[in-house]
Amino acid sequence: ATAIAAWSEAVICSDVFVGSVSLASQGTDDVWSVDVASASGSWAMSFRRGSDFVVVNKATVANMAMAVQAKGCKLFSVAPGAEVPYGWRRQSTGPKSLHMSFLLPNGNVAKSFEIVDVQKTYYYKFPLLNIALSCCRQKDRVIVELVDHVVSSHEAAGKECQGSRMKVELKLGRLGLSLVQEKPTRELLYMQMQLIRLEFAT
């Protein structure tokens, strides 16, 4: 077999981009994650295959497939029971949108839908299709998940339900803590932490 190699867009080392980003290679389905960190005026980068962003299709009863596309990237499909990592063409500090279509077994599009920013927490129900879509962070991964949904009596009218929950996320590239004795003046302890992430969700 012939190996196929491709380049992603350039990775920028900057305080703005400290953390992890998932990048898709041009012309291939390969996704790599890049971790950027700063320490004492220098920069460190590490690369790992795979992505922290994943689409999971658990709508096996509805037998609904998904056609998904991150902005600027190739369209990819997610069959019922499958899990597919994805990424973006380049680094960005703004919203990370994801467009998708729900496909019937015959391949026809049942509905098209867009998540404005997968970094936020969402939950959508589509009673007419017997499916529900959620988007949330689970540990180190951001998971967009399609599941089967049992229609309740108040949803029988066929209205779609959607909602979002509040989420506060704090990211710090580097934090230093110094413990100093007043008299005689001396430093007792110095601690430095990098890539700190704090989350609060309701």
PDB file of N, CA and C in Angstrom, residues 58-157:
ATOM      1  N   LYS A  58     -25.439   6.893  18.084  1.00  0.00           N
ATOM      2  CA  LYS A  58     -26.056   5.784  18.794  1.00  0.00           C
ATOM      3  C   LYS A  58     -27.531   5.591  18.407  1.00  0.00           C
ATOM      4  N   ALA A  59     -27.943   6.221  17.311  1.00  0.00           N
ATOM      5  CA  ALA A  59     -29.334   6.116  16.856  1.00  0.00           C
ATOM      6  C   ALA A  59     -29.523   4.840  16.045  1.00  0.00           C
ATOM      7  N   THR A  60     -29.361   3.700  16.701  1.00  0.00           N
ATOM      8  CA  THR A  60     -29.437   2.407  16.007  1.00  0.00           C
ATOM      9  C   THR A  60     -30.876   1.962  15.762  1.00  0.00           C
ATOM     10  N   VAL A  61     -31.801   2.351  16.640  1.00  0.00           N
ATOM     11  CA  VAL A  61     -33.208   1.976  16.437  1.00  0.00           C
ATOM     12  C   VAL A  61     -33.809   2.795  15.297  1.00  0.00           C
ATOM     13  N   ALA A  62     -33.562   4.092  15.291  1.00  0.00           N
ATOM     14  CA  ALA A  62     -34.035   4.950  14.202  1.00  0.00           C
ATOM     15  C   ALA A  62     -33.271   4.682  12.911  1.00  0.00           C
ATOM     16  N   ASN A  63     -32.096   4.026  13.042  1.00  0.00           N
ATOM     17  CA  ASN A  63     -31.252   3.696  11.884  1.00  0.00           C
ATOM     18  C   ASN A  63     -30.945   4.955  11.068  1.00  0.00           C
ATOM     19  N   MET A  64     -30.541   5.999  11.791  1.00  0.00           N
ATOM     20  CA  MET A  64     -30.297   7.298  11.172  1.00  0.00           C
ATOM     21  C   MET A  64     -28.793   7.535  11.048  1.00  0.00           C
ATOM     22  N   ALA A  65     -28.330   7.696   9.819  1.00  0.00           N
ATOM     23  CA  ALA A  65     -26.923   8.019   9.587  1.00  0.00           C
ATOM     24  C   ALA A  65     -26.736   9.524   9.626  1.00  0.00           C
ATOM     25  N   MET A  66     -25.469   9.962   9.699  1.00  0.00           N
ATOM     26  CA  MET A  66     -25.157  11.386   9.759  1.00  0.00           C
ATOM     27  C   MET A  66     -24.119  11.741   8.701  1.00  0.00           C
ATOM     28  N   ALA A  67     -24.320  12.888   8.069  1.00  0.00           N
ATOM     29  CA  ALA A  67     -23.308  13.483   7.200  1.00  0.00           C
ATOM     30  C   ALA A  67     -22.867  14.767   7.887  1.00  0.00           C
ATOM     31  N   VAL A  68     -21.584  14.856   8.240  1.00  0.00           N
ATOM     32  CA  VAL A  68     -21.103  15.936   9.102  1.00  0.00           C
ATOM     33  C   VAL A  68     -19.959  16.684   8.417  1.00  0.00           C
ATOM     34  N   GLN A  69     -19.900  17.989   8.663  1.00  0.00           N
ATOM     35  CA  GLN A  69     -18.826  18.795   8.085  1.00  0.00           C
ATOM     36  C   GLN A  69     -18.435  19.923   9.029  1.00  0.00           C
ATOM     37  N   ALA A  70     -17.166  19.930   9.424  1.00  0.00           N
ATOM     38  CA  ALA A  70     -16.613  21.069  10.150  1.00  0.00           C
ATOM     39  C   ALA A  70     -16.279  22.158   9.133  1.00  0.00           C
ATOM     40  N   LYS A  71     -16.325  23.404   9.551  1.00  0.00           N
ATOM     41  CA  LYS A  71     -16.131  24.516   8.632  1.00  0.00           C
ATOM     42  C   LYS A  71     -14.795  24.408   7.905  1.00  0.00           C
ATOM     43  N   GLY A  72     -14.866  24.453   6.571  1.00  0.00           N
ATOM     44  CA  GLY A  72     -13.659  24.418   5.749  1.00  0.00           C
ATOM     45  C   GLY A  72     -13.059  23.057   5.533  1.00  0.00           C
ATOM     46  N   CYS A  73     -13.716  21.990   6.009  1.00  0.00           N
ATOM     47  CA  CYS A  73     -13.159  20.638   5.910  1.00  0.00           C
ATOM     48  C   CYS A  73     -14.051  19.729   5.065  1.00  0.00           C
ATOM     49  N   LYS A  74     -13.565  18.519   4.832  1.00  0.00           N
ATOM     50  CA  LYS A  74     -14.300  17.543   4.051  1.00  0.00           C
ATOM     51  C   LYS A  74     -15.536  17.049   4.794  1.00  0.00           C
ATOM     52  N   LEU A  75     -16.563  16.715   4.026  1.00  0.00           N
ATOM     53  CA  LEU A  75     -17.756  16.080   4.582  1.00  0.00           C
ATOM     54  C   LEU A  75     -17.418  14.640   4.936  1.00  0.00           C
ATOM     55  N   PHE A  76     -17.873  14.180   6.110  1.00  0.00           N
ATOM     56  CA  PHE A  76     -17.647  12.782   6.486  1.00  0.00           C
ATOM     57  C   PHE A  76     -18.944  12.190   7.013  1.00  0.00           C
ATOM     58  N   SER A  77     -19.062  10.880   6.919  1.00  0.00           N
ATOM     59  CA  SER A  77     -20.284  10.200   7.342  1.00  0.00           C
ATOM     60  C   SER A  77     -20.053   9.442   8.643  1.00  0.00           C
ATOM     61  N   VAL A  78     -21.127   9.329   9.430  1.00  0.00           N
ATOM     62  CA  VAL A  78     -21.092   8.592  10.694  1.00  0.00           C
ATOM     63  C   VAL A  78     -22.281   7.628  10.688  1.00  0.00           C
ATOM     64  N   ALA A  79     -22.003   6.362  10.506  1.00  0.00           N
ATOM     65  CA  ALA A  79     -23.056   5.351  10.444  1.00  0.00           C
ATOM     66  C   ALA A  79     -23.589   5.056  11.845  1.00  0.00           C
ATOM     67  N   PRO A  80     -24.810   4.506  11.968  1.00  0.00           N
ATOM     68  CA  PRO A  80     -25.319   4.119  13.286  1.00  0.00           C
ATOM     69  C   PRO A  80     -24.357   3.156  13.981  1.00  0.00           C
ATOM     70  N   GLY A  81     -24.029   3.448  15.231  1.00  0.00           N
ATOM     71  CA  GLY A  81     -23.095   2.624  15.991  1.00  0.00           C
ATOM     72  C   GLY A  81     -21.640   3.021  15.833  1.00  0.00           C
ATOM     73  N   ALA A  82     -21.355   4.051  15.022  1.00  0.00           N
ATOM     74  CA  ALA A  82     -19.961   4.444  14.748  1.00  0.00           C
ATOM     75  C   ALA A  82     -19.567   5.675  15.556  1.00  0.00           C
ATOM     76  N   GLU A  83     -18.255   5.877  15.668  1.00  0.00           N
ATOM     77  CA  GLU A  83     -17.666   7.026  16.349  1.00  0.00           C
ATOM     78  C   GLU A  83     -16.545   7.561  15.473  1.00  0.00           C
ATOM     79  N   VAL A  84     -16.591   8.856  15.140  1.00  0.00           N
ATOM     80  CA  VAL A  84     -15.624   9.436  14.203  1.00  0.00           C
ATOM     81  C   VAL A  84     -15.021  10.711  14.790  1.00  0.00           C
ATOM     82  N   PRO A  85     -13.680  10.777  14.903  1.00  0.00           N
ATOM     83  CA  PRO A  85     -13.022  12.019  15.343  1.00  0.00           C
ATOM     84  C   PRO A  85     -12.952  13.008  14.183  1.00  0.00           C
ATOM     85  N   TYR A  86     -12.903  14.281  14.505  1.00  0.00           N
ATOM     86  CA  TYR A  86     -12.821  15.296  13.457  1.00  0.00           C
ATOM     87  C   TYR A  86     -12.006  16.480  13.962  1.00  0.00           C
ATOM     88  N   GLY A  87     -11.667  17.370  13.035  1.00  0.00           N
ATOM     89  CA  GLY A  87     -10.914  18.569  13.393  1.00  0.00           C
ATOM     90  C   GLY A  87     -11.233  19.693  12.432  1.00  0.00           C
ATOM     91  N   TRP A  88     -10.496  20.789  12.565  1.00  0.00           N
ATOM     92  CA  TRP A  88     -10.709  21.966  11.728  1.00  0.00           C
ATOM     93  C   TRP A  88      -9.481  22.215  10.869  1.00  0.00           C
ATOM     94  N   ARG A  89      -9.642  23.087   9.897  1.00  0.00           N
ATOM     95  CA  ARG A  89      -8.554  23.365   8.975  1.00  0.00           C
ATOM     96  C   ARG A  89      -7.443  24.170   9.639  1.00  0.00           C
ATOM     97  N   ARG A  90      -7.815  25.081  10.535  1.00  0.00           N
ATOM     98  CA  ARG A  90      -6.798  25.946  11.148  1.00  0.00           C
ATOM     99  C   ARG A  90      -7.201  26.311  12.568  1.00  0.00           C
ATOM    100  N   GLN A  91      -6.242  26.846  13.329  1.00  0.00           N
ATOM    101  CA  GLN A  91      -6.507  27.302  14.690  1.00  0.00           C
ATOM    102  C   GLN A  91      -7.482  28.475  14.672  1.00  0.00           C
ATOM    103  N   SER A  92      -8.283  28.551  15.718  1.00  0.00           N
ATOM    104  CA  SER A  92      -9.245  29.642  15.813  1.00  0.00           C
ATOM    105  C   SER A  92      -9.608  29.865  17.273  1.00  0.00           C
ATOM    106  N   THR A  93      -9.803  31.128  17.639  1.00  0.00           N
ATOM    107  CA  THR A  93     -10.236  31.455  18.997  1.00  0.00           C
ATOM    108  C   THR A  93     -11.740  31.672  19.066  1.00  0.00           C
ATOM    109  N   GLY A  94     -12.413  31.651  17.926  1.00  0.00           N
ATOM    110  CA  GLY A  94     -13.851  31.901  17.889  1.00  0.00           C
ATOM    111  C   GLY A  94     -14.661  30.620  18.012  1.00  0.00           C
ATOM    112  N   PRO A  95     -15.968  30.706  17.752  1.00  0.00           N
ATOM    113  CA  PRO A  95     -16.850  29.536  17.820  1.00  0.00           C
ATOM    114  C   PRO A  95     -16.428  28.457  16.823  1.00  0.00           C
ATOM    115  N   LYS A  96     -16.624  27.210  17.215  1.00  0.00           N
ATOM    116  CA  LYS A  96     -16.315  26.072  16.345  1.00  0.00           C
ATOM    117  C   LYS A  96     -17.637  25.429  15.920  1.00  0.00           C
ATOM    118  N   SER A  97     -18.055  25.749  14.696  1.00  0.00           N
ATOM    119  CA  SER A  97     -19.354  25.281  14.220  1.00  0.00           C
ATOM    120  C   SER A  97     -19.241  23.913  13.550  1.00  0.00           C
ATOM    121  N   LEU A  98     -20.379  23.228  13.500  1.00  0.00           N
ATOM    122  CA  LEU A  98     -20.436  21.901  12.901  1.00  0.00           C
ATOM    123  C   LEU A  98     -21.782  21.761  12.210  1.00  0.00           C
ATOM    124  N   HIS A  99     -21.741  21.509  10.908  1.00  0.00           N
ATOM    125  CA  HIS A  99     -22.976  21.334  10.139  1.00  0.00           C
ATOM    126  C   HIS A  99     -23.209  19.848   9.899  1.00  0.00           C
ATOM    127  N   MET A 100     -24.460  19.429   9.983  1.00  0.00           N
ATOM    128  CA  MET A 100     -24.755  18.005   9.794  1.00  0.00           C
ATOM    129  C   MET A 100     -26.115  17.809   9.170  1.00  0.00           C
ATOM    130  N   SER A 101     -26.272  16.647   8.535  1.00  0.00           N
ATOM    131  CA  SER A 101     -27.559  16.219   7.994  1.00  0.00           C
ATOM    132  C   SER A 101     -27.869  14.841   8.535  1.00  0.00           C
ATOM    133  N   PHE A 102     -29.140  14.604   8.871  1.00  0.00           N
ATOM    134  CA  PHE A 102     -29.578  13.291   9.321  1.00  0.00           C
ATOM    135  C   PHE A 102     -30.137  12.553   8.110  1.00  0.00           C
ATOM    136  N   LEU A 103     -29.616  11.353   7.861  1.00  0.00           N
ATOM    137  CA  LEU A 103     -29.945  10.619   6.644  1.00  0.00           C
ATOM    138  C   LEU A 103     -30.829   9.414   6.933  1.00  0.00           C
ATOM    139  N   LEU A 104     -31.883   9.264   6.159  1.00  0.00           N
ATOM    140  CA  LEU A 104     -32.740   8.092   6.241  1.00  0.00           C
ATOM    141  C   LEU A 104     -32.021   6.886   5.644  1.00  0.00           C
ATOM    142  N   PRO A 105     -32.500   5.671   5.929  1.00  0.00           N
ATOM    143  CA  PRO A 105     -31.846   4.476   5.363  1.00  0.00           C
ATOM    144  C   PRO A 105     -31.719   4.494   3.843  1.00  0.00           C
ATOM    145  N   ASN A 106     -32.638   5.189   3.147  1.00  0.00           N
ATOM    146  CA  ASN A 106     -32.556   5.256   1.682  1.00  0.00           C
ATOM    147  C   ASN A 106     -31.598   6.341   1.190  1.00  0.00           C
ATOM    148  N   GLY A 107     -30.952   7.050   2.135  1.00  0.00           N
ATOM    149  CA  GLY A 107     -29.978   8.073   1.765  1.00  0.00           C
ATOM    150  C   GLY A 107     -30.536   9.475   1.658  1.00  0.00           C
ATOM    151  N   ASN A 108     -31.850   9.614   1.722  1.00  0.00           N
ATOM    152  CA  ASN A 108     -32.450  10.943   1.645  1.00  0.00           C
ATOM    153  C   ASN A 108     -32.201  11.721   2.932  1.00  0.00           C
ATOM    154  N   VAL A 109     -32.103  13.030   2.795  1.00  0.00           N
ATOM    155  CA  VAL A 109     -31.867  13.888   3.960  1.00  0.00           C
ATOM    156  C   VAL A 109     -33.176  14.126   4.702  1.00  0.00           C
ATOM    157  N   ALA A 110     -33.221  13.713   5.972  1.00  0.00           N
ATOM    158  CA  ALA A 110     -34.418  13.926   6.792  1.00  0.00           C
ATOM    159  C   ALA A 110     -34.434  15.335   7.364  1.00  0.00           C
ATOM    160  N   LYS A 111     -33.258  15.832   7.716  1.00  0.00           N
ATOM    161  CA  LYS A 111     -33.161  17.185   8.274  1.00  0.00           C
ATOM    162  C   LYS A 111     -31.707  17.625   8.291  1.00  0.00           C
ATOM    163  N   SER A 112     -31.499  18.905   8.036  1.00  0.00           N
ATOM    164  CA  SER A 112     -30.163  19.501   8.162  1.00  0.00           C
ATOM    165  C   SER A 112     -30.139  20.368   9.414  1.00  0.00           C
ATOM    166  N   PHE A 113     -28.977  20.430  10.036  1.00  0.00           N
ATOM    167  CA  PHE A 113     -28.887  21.104  11.330  1.00  0.00           C
ATOM    168  C   PHE A 113     -27.465  21.617  11.516  1.00  0.00           C
ATOM    169  N   GLU A 114     -27.330  22.701  12.276  1.00  0.00           N
ATOM    170  CA  GLU A 114     -26.006  23.259  12.556  1.00  0.00           C
ATOM    171  C   GLU A 114     -25.847  23.558  14.043  1.00  0.00           C
ATOM    172  N   ILE A 115     -24.756  23.094  14.615  1.00  0.00           N
ATOM    173  CA  ILE A 115     -24.370  23.482  15.967  1.00  0.00           C
ATOM    174  C   ILE A 115     -23.435  24.680  15.827  1.00  0.00           C
ATOM    175  N   VAL A 116     -23.835  25.797  16.394  1.00  0.00           N
ATOM    176  CA  VAL A 116     -23.084  27.041  16.214  1.00  0.00           C
ATOM    177  C   VAL A 116     -21.702  26.952  16.846  1.00  0.00           C
ATOM    178  N   ASP A 117     -21.618  26.320  18.012  1.00  0.00           N
ATOM    179  CA  ASP A 117     -20.329  26.216  18.708  1.00  0.00           C
ATOM    180  C   ASP A 117     -20.326  24.939  19.548  1.00  0.00           C
ATOM    181  N   VAL A 118     -19.524  23.957  19.145  1.00  0.00           N
ATOM    182  CA  VAL A 118     -19.491  22.678  19.866  1.00  0.00           C
ATOM    183  C   VAL A 118     -18.813  22.807  21.231  1.00  0.00           C
ATOM    184  N   GLN A 119     -18.206  23.959  21.514  1.00  0.00           N
ATOM    185  CA  GLN A 119     -17.577  24.162  22.814  1.00  0.00           C
ATOM    186  C   GLN A 119     -18.617  24.476  23.901  1.00  0.00           C
ATOM    187  N   LYS A 120     -19.856  24.721  23.485  1.00  0.00           N
ATOM    188  CA  LYS A 120     -20.933  24.965  24.431  1.00  0.00           C
ATOM    189  C   LYS A 120     -21.749  23.680  24.619  1.00  0.00           C
ATOM    190  N   THR A 121     -22.547  23.653  25.681  1.00  0.00           N
ATOM    191  CA  THR A 121     -23.355  22.482  25.998  1.00  0.00           C
ATOM    192  C   THR A 121     -24.772  22.669  25.465  1.00  0.00           C
ATOM    193  N   TYR A 122     -25.220  21.696  24.670  1.00  0.00           N
ATOM    194  CA  TYR A 122     -26.551  21.769  24.065  1.00  0.00           C
ATOM    195  C   TYR A 122     -27.263  20.424  24.187  1.00  0.00           C
ATOM    196  N   TYR A 123     -28.597  20.498  24.051  1.00  0.00           N
ATOM    197  CA  TYR A 123     -29.399  19.278  23.937  1.00  0.00           C
ATOM    198  C   TYR A 123     -30.616  19.592  23.060  1.00  0.00           C
ATOM    199  N   TYR A 124     -30.766  18.844  21.991  1.00  0.00           N
ATOM    200  CA  TYR A 124     -31.851  19.058  21.041  1.00  0.00           C
ATOM    201  C   TYR A 124     -32.641  17.765  20.876  1.00  0.00           C
ATOM    202  N   LYS A 125     -33.964  17.901  20.738  1.00  0.00           N
ATOM    203  CA  LYS A 125     -34.821  16.743  20.480  1.00  0.00           C
ATOM    204  C   LYS A 125     -35.571  16.955  19.172  1.00  0.00           C
ATOM    205  N   PHE A 126     -35.655  15.895  18.390  1.00  0.00           N
ATOM    206  CA  PHE A 126     -36.375  15.925  17.118  1.00  0.00           C
ATOM    207  C   PHE A 126     -37.449  14.837  17.156  1.00  0.00           C
ATOM    208  N   PRO A 127     -38.632  15.135  17.733  1.00  0.00           N
ATOM    209  CA  PRO A 127     -39.664  14.113  17.937  1.00  0.00           C
ATOM    210  C   PRO A 127     -40.137  13.433  16.657  1.00  0.00           C
ATOM    211  N   LEU A 128     -40.190  14.180  15.563  1.00  0.00           N
ATOM    212  CA  LEU A 128     -40.668  13.589  14.314  1.00  0.00           C
ATOM    213  C   LEU A 128     -39.716  12.521  13.782  1.00  0.00           C
ATOM    214  N   LEU A 129     -38.445  12.618  14.168  1.00  0.00           N
ATOM    215  CA  LEU A 129     -37.453  11.648  13.691  1.00  0.00           C
ATOM    216  C   LEU A 129     -37.094  10.615  14.757  1.00  0.00           C
ATOM    217  N   ASN A 130     -37.646  10.790  15.966  1.00  0.00           N
ATOM    218  CA  ASN A 130     -37.352   9.884  17.086  1.00  0.00           C
ATOM    219  C   ASN A 130     -35.857   9.864  17.439  1.00  0.00           C
ATOM    220  N   ILE A 131     -35.236  11.032  17.385  1.00  0.00           N
ATOM    221  CA  ILE A 131     -33.824  11.134  17.733  1.00  0.00           C
ATOM    222  C   ILE A 131     -33.597  12.367  18.603  1.00  0.00           C
ATOM    223  N   ALA A 132     -32.462  12.389  19.288  1.00  0.00           N
ATOM    224  CA  ALA A 132     -32.043  13.548  20.075  1.00  0.00           C
ATOM    225  C   ALA A 132     -30.548  13.737  19.884  1.00  0.00           C
ATOM    226  N   LEU A 133     -30.107  14.982  19.961  1.00  0.00           N
ATOM    227  CA  LEU A 133     -28.701  15.321  19.742  1.00  0.00           C
ATOM    228  C   LEU A 133     -28.182  16.099  20.935  1.00  0.00           C
ATOM    229  N   SER A 134     -27.041  15.681  21.458  1.00  0.00           N
ATOM    230  CA  SER A 134     -26.428  16.392  22.579  1.00  0.00           C
ATOM    231  C   SER A 134     -25.000  16.775  22.227  1.00  0.00           C
ATOM    232  N   CYS A 135     -24.524  17.806  22.885  1.00  0.00           N
ATOM    233  CA  CYS A 135     -23.149  18.266  22.697  1.00  0.00           C
ATOM    234  C   CYS A 135     -22.624  18.684  24.057  1.00  0.00           C
ATOM    235  N   CYS A 136     -21.580  18.029  24.541  1.00  0.00           N
ATOM    236  CA  CYS A 136     -21.046  18.367  25.856  1.00  0.00           C
ATOM    237  C   CYS A 136     -19.619  17.846  25.981  1.00  0.00           C
ATOM    238  N   ARG A 137     -18.920  18.346  26.988  1.00  0.00           N
ATOM    239  CA  ARG A 137     -17.564  17.879  27.272  1.00  0.00           C
ATOM    240  C   ARG A 137     -17.624  16.742  28.271  1.00  0.00           C
ATOM    241  N   GLN A 138     -16.940  15.665  27.970  1.00  0.00           N
ATOM    242  CA  GLN A 138     -16.806  14.527  28.878  1.00  0.00           C
ATOM    243  C   GLN A 138     -15.321  14.272  29.089  1.00  0.00           C
ATOM    244  N   LYS A 139     -14.831  14.664  30.278  1.00  0.00           N
ATOM    245  CA  LYS A 139     -13.409  14.596  30.597  1.00  0.00           C
ATOM    246  C   LYS A 139     -12.630  15.435  29.590  1.00  0.00           C
ATOM    247  N   ASP A 140     -11.753  14.826  28.807  1.00  0.00           N
ATOM    248  CA  ASP A 140     -10.918  15.591  27.884  1.00  0.00           C
ATOM    249  C   ASP A 140     -11.500  15.667  26.482  1.00  0.00           C
ATOM    250  N   ARG A 141     -12.679  15.106  26.270  1.00  0.00           N
ATOM    251  CA  ARG A 141     -13.252  15.067  24.925  1.00  0.00           C
ATOM    252  C   ARG A 141     -14.542  15.884  24.841  1.00  0.00           C
ATOM    253  N   VAL A 142     -14.757  16.484  23.666  1.00  0.00           N
ATOM    254  CA  VAL A 142     -16.022  17.153  23.364  1.00  0.00           C
ATOM    255  C   VAL A 142     -16.798  16.222  22.439  1.00  0.00           C
ATOM    256  N   ILE A 143     -17.952  15.744  22.912  1.00  0.00           N
ATOM    257  CA  ILE A 143     -18.685  14.705  22.205  1.00  0.00           C
ATOM    258  C   ILE A 143     -20.018  15.238  21.688  1.00  0.00           C
ATOM    259  N   VAL A 144     -20.223  15.105  20.395  1.00  0.00           N
ATOM    260  CA  VAL A 144     -21.528  15.342  19.772  1.00  0.00           C
ATOM    261  C   VAL A 144     -22.154  13.968  19.570  1.00  0.00           C
ATOM    262  N   GLU A 145     -23.294  13.738  20.210  1.00  0.00           N
ATOM    263  CA  GLU A 145     -23.858  12.390  20.252  1.00  0.00           C
ATOM    264  C   GLU A 145     -25.306  12.383  19.770  1.00  0.00           C
ATOM    265  N   LEU A 146     -25.591  11.510  18.820  1.00  0.00           N
ATOM    266  CA  LEU A 146     -26.947  11.298  18.326  1.00  0.00           C
ATOM    267  C   LEU A 146     -27.486  10.010  18.930  1.00  0.00           C
ATOM    268  N   VAL A 147     -28.674  10.086  19.556  1.00  0.00           N
ATOM    269  CA  VAL A 147     -29.251   8.916  20.224  1.00  0.00           C
ATOM    270  C   VAL A 147     -30.705   8.756  19.814  1.00  0.00           C
ATOM    271  N   ASP A 148     -31.247   7.564  20.055  1.00  0.00           N
ATOM    272  CA  ASP A 148     -32.680   7.329  19.856  1.00  0.00           C
ATOM    273  C   ASP A 148     -33.448   8.063  20.950  1.00  0.00           C
ATOM    274  N   HIS A 149     -34.615   8.570  20.587  1.00  0.00           N
ATOM    275  CA  HIS A 149     -35.430   9.318  21.546  1.00  0.00           C
ATOM    276  C   HIS A 149     -36.868   8.824  21.498  1.00  0.00           C
ATOM    277  N   VAL A 150     -37.404   8.464  22.657  1.00  0.00           N
ATOM    278  CA  VAL A 150     -38.791   8.025  22.756  1.00  0.00           C
ATOM    279  C   VAL A 150     -39.669   9.258  22.908  1.00  0.00           C
ATOM    280  N   VAL A 151     -40.634   9.421  22.012  1.00  0.00           N
ATOM    281  CA  VAL A 151     -41.489  10.593  22.009  1.00  0.00           C
ATOM    282  C   VAL A 151     -42.505  10.508  23.141  1.00  0.00           C
ATOM    283  N   SER A 152     -42.572  11.560  23.959  1.00  0.00           N
ATOM    284  CA  SER A 152     -43.561  11.626  25.035  1.00  0.00           C
ATOM    285  C   SER A 152     -44.858  12.233  24.518  1.00  0.00           C
ATOM    286  N   SER A 153     -45.893  12.216  25.349  1.00  0.00           N
ATOM    287  CA  SER A 153     -47.211  12.682  24.914  1.00  0.00           C
ATOM    288  C   SER A 153     -47.220  14.165  24.553  1.00  0.00           C
ATOM    289  N   HIS A 154     -46.479  14.995  25.320  1.00  0.00           N
ATOM    290  CA  HIS A 154     -46.499  16.434  25.036  1.00  0.00           C
ATOM    291  C   HIS A 154     -45.661  16.798  23.818  1.00  0.00           C
ATOM    292  N   GLU A 155     -44.894  15.836  23.284  1.00  0.00           N
ATOM    293  CA  GLU A 155     -44.118  16.094  22.067  1.00  0.00           C
ATOM    294  C   GLU A 155     -44.818  15.560  20.825  1.00  0.00           C
ATOM    295  N   ALA A 156     -45.982  14.955  21.023  1.00  0.00           N
ATOM    296  CA  ALA A 156     -46.676  14.316  19.903  1.00  0.00           C
ATOM    297  C   ALA A 156     -47.066  15.307  18.820  1.00  0.00           C
ATOM    298  N   ALA A 157     -47.163  16.607  19.180  1.00  0.00           N
ATOM    299  CA  ALA A 157     -47.523  17.612  18.183  1.00  0.00           C
ATOM    300  C   ALA A 157     -46.430  17.802  17.155  1.00  0.00           C
TER     301      ALA A 157
END
